[in-house]
Structures are given as structure tokens and as C-alpha cells.
mmCIF file of C-alpha atoms in Angstrom:
data_model
loop_
_atom_site.group_PDB
_atom_site.id
_atom_site.type_symbol
_atom_site.label_atom_id
_atom_site.label_comp_id
_atom_site.label_asym_id
_atom_site.label_seq_id
_atom_site.Cartn_x
_atom_site.Cartn_y
_atom_site.Cartn_z
ATOM 1 C CA MET A 45 -6.060 70.316 3.258
ATOM 2 C CA LYS A 46 -7.893 71.210 6.481
ATOM 3 C CA LYS A 47 -10.946 69.246 5.402
ATOM 4 C CA MET A 48 -8.782 66.176 4.560
ATOM 5 C CA ASN A 49 -7.168 66.345 7.973
ATOM 6 C CA LYS A 50 -10.702 66.578 9.560
ATOM 7 C CA TRP A 51 -11.795 63.326 7.656
ATOM 8 C CA PHE A 52 -8.773 61.616 8.516
ATOM 9 C CA THR A 53 -9.043 62.319 12.089
ATOM 10 C CA VAL A 54 -12.685 61.100 11.941
ATOM 11 C CA PHE A 55 -11.656 57.949 10.070
ATOM 12 C CA ILE A 56 -8.826 57.220 12.802
ATOM 13 C CA LEU A 57 -11.382 57.813 15.564
ATOM 14 C CA VAL A 58 -13.980 55.378 14.036
ATOM 15 C CA MET A 59 -11.505 52.816 13.493
ATOM 16 C CA PHE A 60 -10.225 53.056 17.175
ATOM 17 C CA VAL A 61 -13.744 52.868 18.634
ATOM 18 C CA GLY A 62 -14.776 50.052 16.162
ATOM 19 C CA SER A 63 -11.635 47.852 16.987
ATOM 20 C CA ALA A 64 -12.376 48.434 20.775
ATOM 21 C CA PHE A 65 -15.815 47.015 20.173
ATOM 22 C CA ALA A 66 -14.705 44.176 18.057
ATOM 23 C CA PHE A 67 -12.035 43.163 20.555
ATOM 24 C CA ALA A 68 -14.775 43.228 23.398
ATOM 25 C CA PHE A 69 -17.162 40.958 21.484
ATOM 26 C CA MET A 70 -14.420 38.715 20.212
ATOM 27 C CA TYR A 71 -12.829 38.098 23.651
ATOM 28 C CA THR A 72 -15.900 37.786 26.011
ATOM 29 C CA PRO A 73 -15.592 34.469 27.754
ATOM 30 C CA ASP A 74 -18.282 31.964 27.363
ATOM 31 C CA VAL A 75 -19.513 31.448 30.984
ATOM 32 C CA SER A 76 -22.716 29.638 29.885
ATOM 33 C CA SER A 77 -20.688 26.427 29.345
ATOM 34 C CA GLN A 78 -19.187 26.548 32.784
ATOM 35 C CA GLN A 79 -20.893 26.291 36.108
ATOM 36 C CA GLN A 80 -19.776 29.173 38.210
ATOM 37 C CA TYR A 81 -20.816 29.878 41.638
ATOM 38 C CA GLU A 82 -19.961 33.129 43.433
ATOM 39 C CA ASN A 83 -20.709 31.601 46.853
ATOM 40 C CA VAL A 84 -17.897 29.060 46.795
ATOM 41 C CA ILE A 85 -14.419 29.688 48.030
ATOM 42 C CA TYR A 86 -11.423 27.066 48.558
ATOM 43 C CA ARG A 87 -10.208 28.254 51.942
ATOM 44 C CA PRO A 88 -11.637 28.530 55.548
ATOM 45 C CA LEU A 89 -13.645 31.586 56.450
ATOM 46 C CA THR A 90 -12.445 33.966 59.044
ATOM 47 C CA ASN A 91 -14.666 34.423 62.250
ATOM 48 C CA TYR A 92 -15.745 37.763 60.994
ATOM 49 C CA GLU A 93 -16.786 36.278 57.423
ATOM 50 C CA ASP A 94 -18.667 33.465 59.327
ATOM 51 C CA ALA A 95 -20.553 35.968 61.396
ATOM 52 C CA TYR A 96 -21.372 38.159 58.303
ATOM 53 C CA PHE A 97 -23.004 35.293 56.400
ATOM 54 C CA LEU A 98 -24.742 34.016 59.409
ATOM 55 C CA GLN A 99 -26.293 37.395 60.227
ATOM 56 C CA LYS A 100 -27.698 37.322 56.580
ATOM 57 C CA ASN A 101 -29.335 34.193 57.317
ATOM 58 C CA ILE A 102 -26.963 32.134 55.014
ATOM 59 C CA VAL A 103 -26.086 28.582 55.966
ATOM 60 C CA ILE A 104 -22.304 27.782 55.779
ATOM 61 C CA ILE A 105 -21.222 24.475 54.240
ATOM 62 C CA LYS A 106 -17.656 23.489 54.928
ATOM 63 C CA TYR A 107 -16.877 20.771 52.516
ATOM 64 C CA PHE A 108 -13.821 18.809 53.754
ATOM 65 C CA TYR A 109 -12.005 16.829 50.987
ATOM 66 C CA SER A 110 -8.650 15.345 49.970
ATOM 67 C CA ASP A 111 -7.073 14.494 46.662
ATOM 68 C CA ASP A 112 -7.063 10.760 47.416
ATOM 69 C CA CYS A 113 -10.664 10.541 48.757
ATOM 70 C CA PRO A 114 -12.802 7.748 46.918
ATOM 71 C CA ASP A 115 -16.235 9.223 48.128
ATOM 72 C CA CYS A 116 -15.612 12.893 47.456
ATOM 73 C CA GLY A 117 -17.056 12.737 44.214
ATOM 74 C CA TYR A 118 -20.485 11.903 45.636
ATOM 75 C CA PHE A 119 -20.178 14.643 48.200
ATOM 76 C CA GLU A 120 -19.028 17.160 45.395
ATOM 77 C CA SER A 121 -21.975 16.493 43.345
ATOM 78 C CA GLN A 122 -24.233 16.718 46.312
ATOM 79 C CA VAL A 123 -22.934 20.170 47.136
ATOM 80 C CA ALA A 124 -23.532 21.108 43.591
ATOM 81 C CA ASP A 125 -27.158 20.056 43.900
ATOM 82 C CA LEU A 126 -27.478 22.162 47.060
ATOM 83 C CA LEU A 127 -25.885 25.060 45.274
ATOM 84 C CA GLU A 128 -28.531 24.703 42.560
ATOM 85 C CA PHE A 129 -31.429 24.348 44.952
ATOM 86 C CA PHE A 130 -30.638 27.050 47.515
ATOM 87 C CA GLY A 131 -28.576 29.499 45.331
ATOM 88 C CA THR A 132 -27.226 32.315 47.507
ATOM 89 C CA GLN A 133 -29.014 31.249 50.587
ATOM 90 C CA ILE A 134 -25.930 28.907 51.371
ATOM 91 C CA PHE A 135 -22.195 29.649 51.262
ATOM 92 C CA VAL A 136 -19.850 26.809 50.473
ATOM 93 C CA GLN A 137 -16.274 26.347 51.539
ATOM 94 C CA ALA A 138 -14.393 23.729 49.706
ATOM 95 C CA ILE A 139 -11.493 22.896 51.987
ATOM 96 C CA ASP A 140 -8.565 20.602 51.295
ATOM 97 C CA ALA A 141 -8.305 18.607 54.586
ATOM 98 C CA ASP A 142 -4.495 18.186 54.090
ATOM 99 C CA ALA A 143 -3.745 21.733 53.214
ATOM 100 C CA TYR A 144 -5.815 23.067 56.114
ATOM 101 C CA ALA A 145 -5.149 20.489 58.777
ATOM 102 C CA ASN A 146 -5.705 23.031 61.720
ATOM 103 C CA GLU A 147 -9.173 23.789 60.548
ATOM 104 C CA THR A 148 -9.976 20.084 60.146
ATOM 105 C CA GLN A 149 -8.628 19.295 63.631
ATOM 106 C CA SER A 150 -10.176 22.510 65.423
ATOM 107 C CA LEU A 151 -13.712 21.500 63.941
ATOM 108 C CA GLY A 152 -13.305 17.825 64.958
ATOM 109 C CA ILE A 153 -13.469 16.576 61.555
ATOM 110 C CA GLU A 154 -12.680 12.763 61.774
ATOM 111 C CA SER A 155 -13.126 11.530 58.385
ATOM 112 C CA ILE A 156 -12.980 12.602 54.882
ATOM 113 C CA PRO A 157 -15.358 13.644 53.133
ATOM 114 C CA THR A 158 -17.355 15.578 55.611
ATOM 115 C CA LEU A 159 -19.852 18.321 55.338
ATOM 116 C CA TYR A 160 -19.835 20.657 58.274
ATOM 117 C CA LEU A 161 -23.070 22.550 58.232
ATOM 118 C CA LYS A 162 -23.395 25.740 60.209
ATOM 119 C CA GLY A 163 -26.437 27.937 60.868
ATOM 120 C CA ASN A 164 -28.482 28.269 64.025
ATOM 121 C CA SER A 165 -26.786 24.974 65.105
ATOM 122 C CA ILE A 166 -24.046 22.785 63.747
ATOM 123 C CA ASP A 167 -24.311 19.388 61.967
ATOM 124 C CA LYS A 168 -21.859 17.179 60.428
ATOM 125 C CA VAL A 169 -22.405 14.607 57.681
ATOM 126 C CA SER A 170 -19.831 12.043 56.950
ATOM 127 C CA GLU A 171 -21.929 9.359 55.326
ATOM 128 C CA LYS A 172 -23.813 9.242 51.998
ATOM 129 C CA ILE A 173 -27.539 10.387 52.463
ATOM 130 C CA PRO A 174 -29.895 11.343 49.832
ATOM 131 C CA THR A 175 -29.961 14.851 48.540
ATOM 132 C CA ASP A 176 -33.580 15.452 49.929
ATOM 133 C CA ASP A 177 -32.492 14.396 53.247
ATOM 134 C CA MET A 178 -29.460 16.929 52.981
ATOM 135 C CA ILE A 179 -31.768 19.589 51.871
ATOM 136 C CA THR A 180 -34.023 18.982 55.034
ATOM 137 C CA LYS A 181 -30.846 19.242 57.185
ATOM 138 C CA VAL A 182 -29.912 22.411 55.659
ATOM 139 C CA CYS A 183 -33.534 23.855 56.026
ATOM 140 C CA LEU A 184 -33.396 23.177 59.738
ATOM 141 C CA LEU A 185 -30.368 25.351 60.095
ATOM 142 C CA TYR A 186 -31.878 28.630 58.951
ATOM 143 C CA PHE A 187 -32.532 31.265 61.525
ATOM 144 C CA SER A 188 -35.575 32.518 59.627
ATOM 145 C CA TYR A 189 -37.783 31.454 56.766
ATOM 146 C CA VAL A 190 -36.196 30.865 53.288
ATOM 147 C CA PRO A 191 -38.573 30.190 50.209
ATOM 148 C CA GLN A 192 -36.568 27.083 49.288
ATOM 149 C CA CYS A 193 -37.694 25.236 52.413
ATOM 150 C CA ASN A 194 -41.397 25.832 51.788
ATOM 151 C CA VAL A 195 -41.634 22.422 50.177
ATOM 152 C CA PHE A 196 -40.392 20.548 53.364
#
């Protein structure tokens, strides 16, 4: 009887561990089909957060948009291109200009969409420009060398 209890206990343990592994493999989300960036947020940064990224030689891009903006699609795809090119060397804030009107006003944003670029200086882009020109603008904002800017 003792031997049967031992085998039964081992069987239950194996079933428990096996089901845990099966659950983990079955419910792992497929992130390969989604483009996810860890360096994008949907709110303004605090002054402390701004300083942290600038000290790390990371250019901050504040992308101001609104729901009824006709040109926001172009700027959104350009921001995606910049994220692909620079990776973690930039940090993007996608800011709804209507929801964060105080931030929009305090930075002097006059039109939507606008890219507010912050690094060793500040630049604002409110007109459509080629992505290569935007990359050059970002490269000029770094405090020190970044390998992505080697081609310019």
C-alpha cells in the first residue's frame, strides 16, 4: 500500500508540473507579430525623467498628435522609422495634445502634429520632411557620439 501511495504521489507531481509547462507554452503571447517598443510612453515625462534620459545621451522626441489630425499618420510612421534606426538611443513620448493641453502650451506647440526634439538643444518640426533629414536633425542633438550617426 505504501508503494502505491508513493507512485500515486509521483504521478500527481508529474501531472502538476507537466500541466504548468503546458500552460506556459500554450499561453505565451506572440510578440513577433506586434511591433513593441520599450522606449515609447503616452504621457509627458517629469523633469527628473527628462534629465535621466539626457544624462544617458538619449534624445527625447515628444510627438504631439490629436485624434482629428490629418497629417499625424505621416509623423507617426516617421517616428516608427526613427525608432527602428536609433533603437534605444531615442525615447519617444506620444502626447495627445488635447489631453495634455498644459504640456502643449508650456512648450509653445502651435500646430499639430509637431515633433519636439530635445537633446543638447531643442528643435521643433511641424512640417513634413524626409526621414533622412529628420535623422540628421536627431544626430545633431546628441551630446556625444552614437554609432547610428556615423553615416552622416
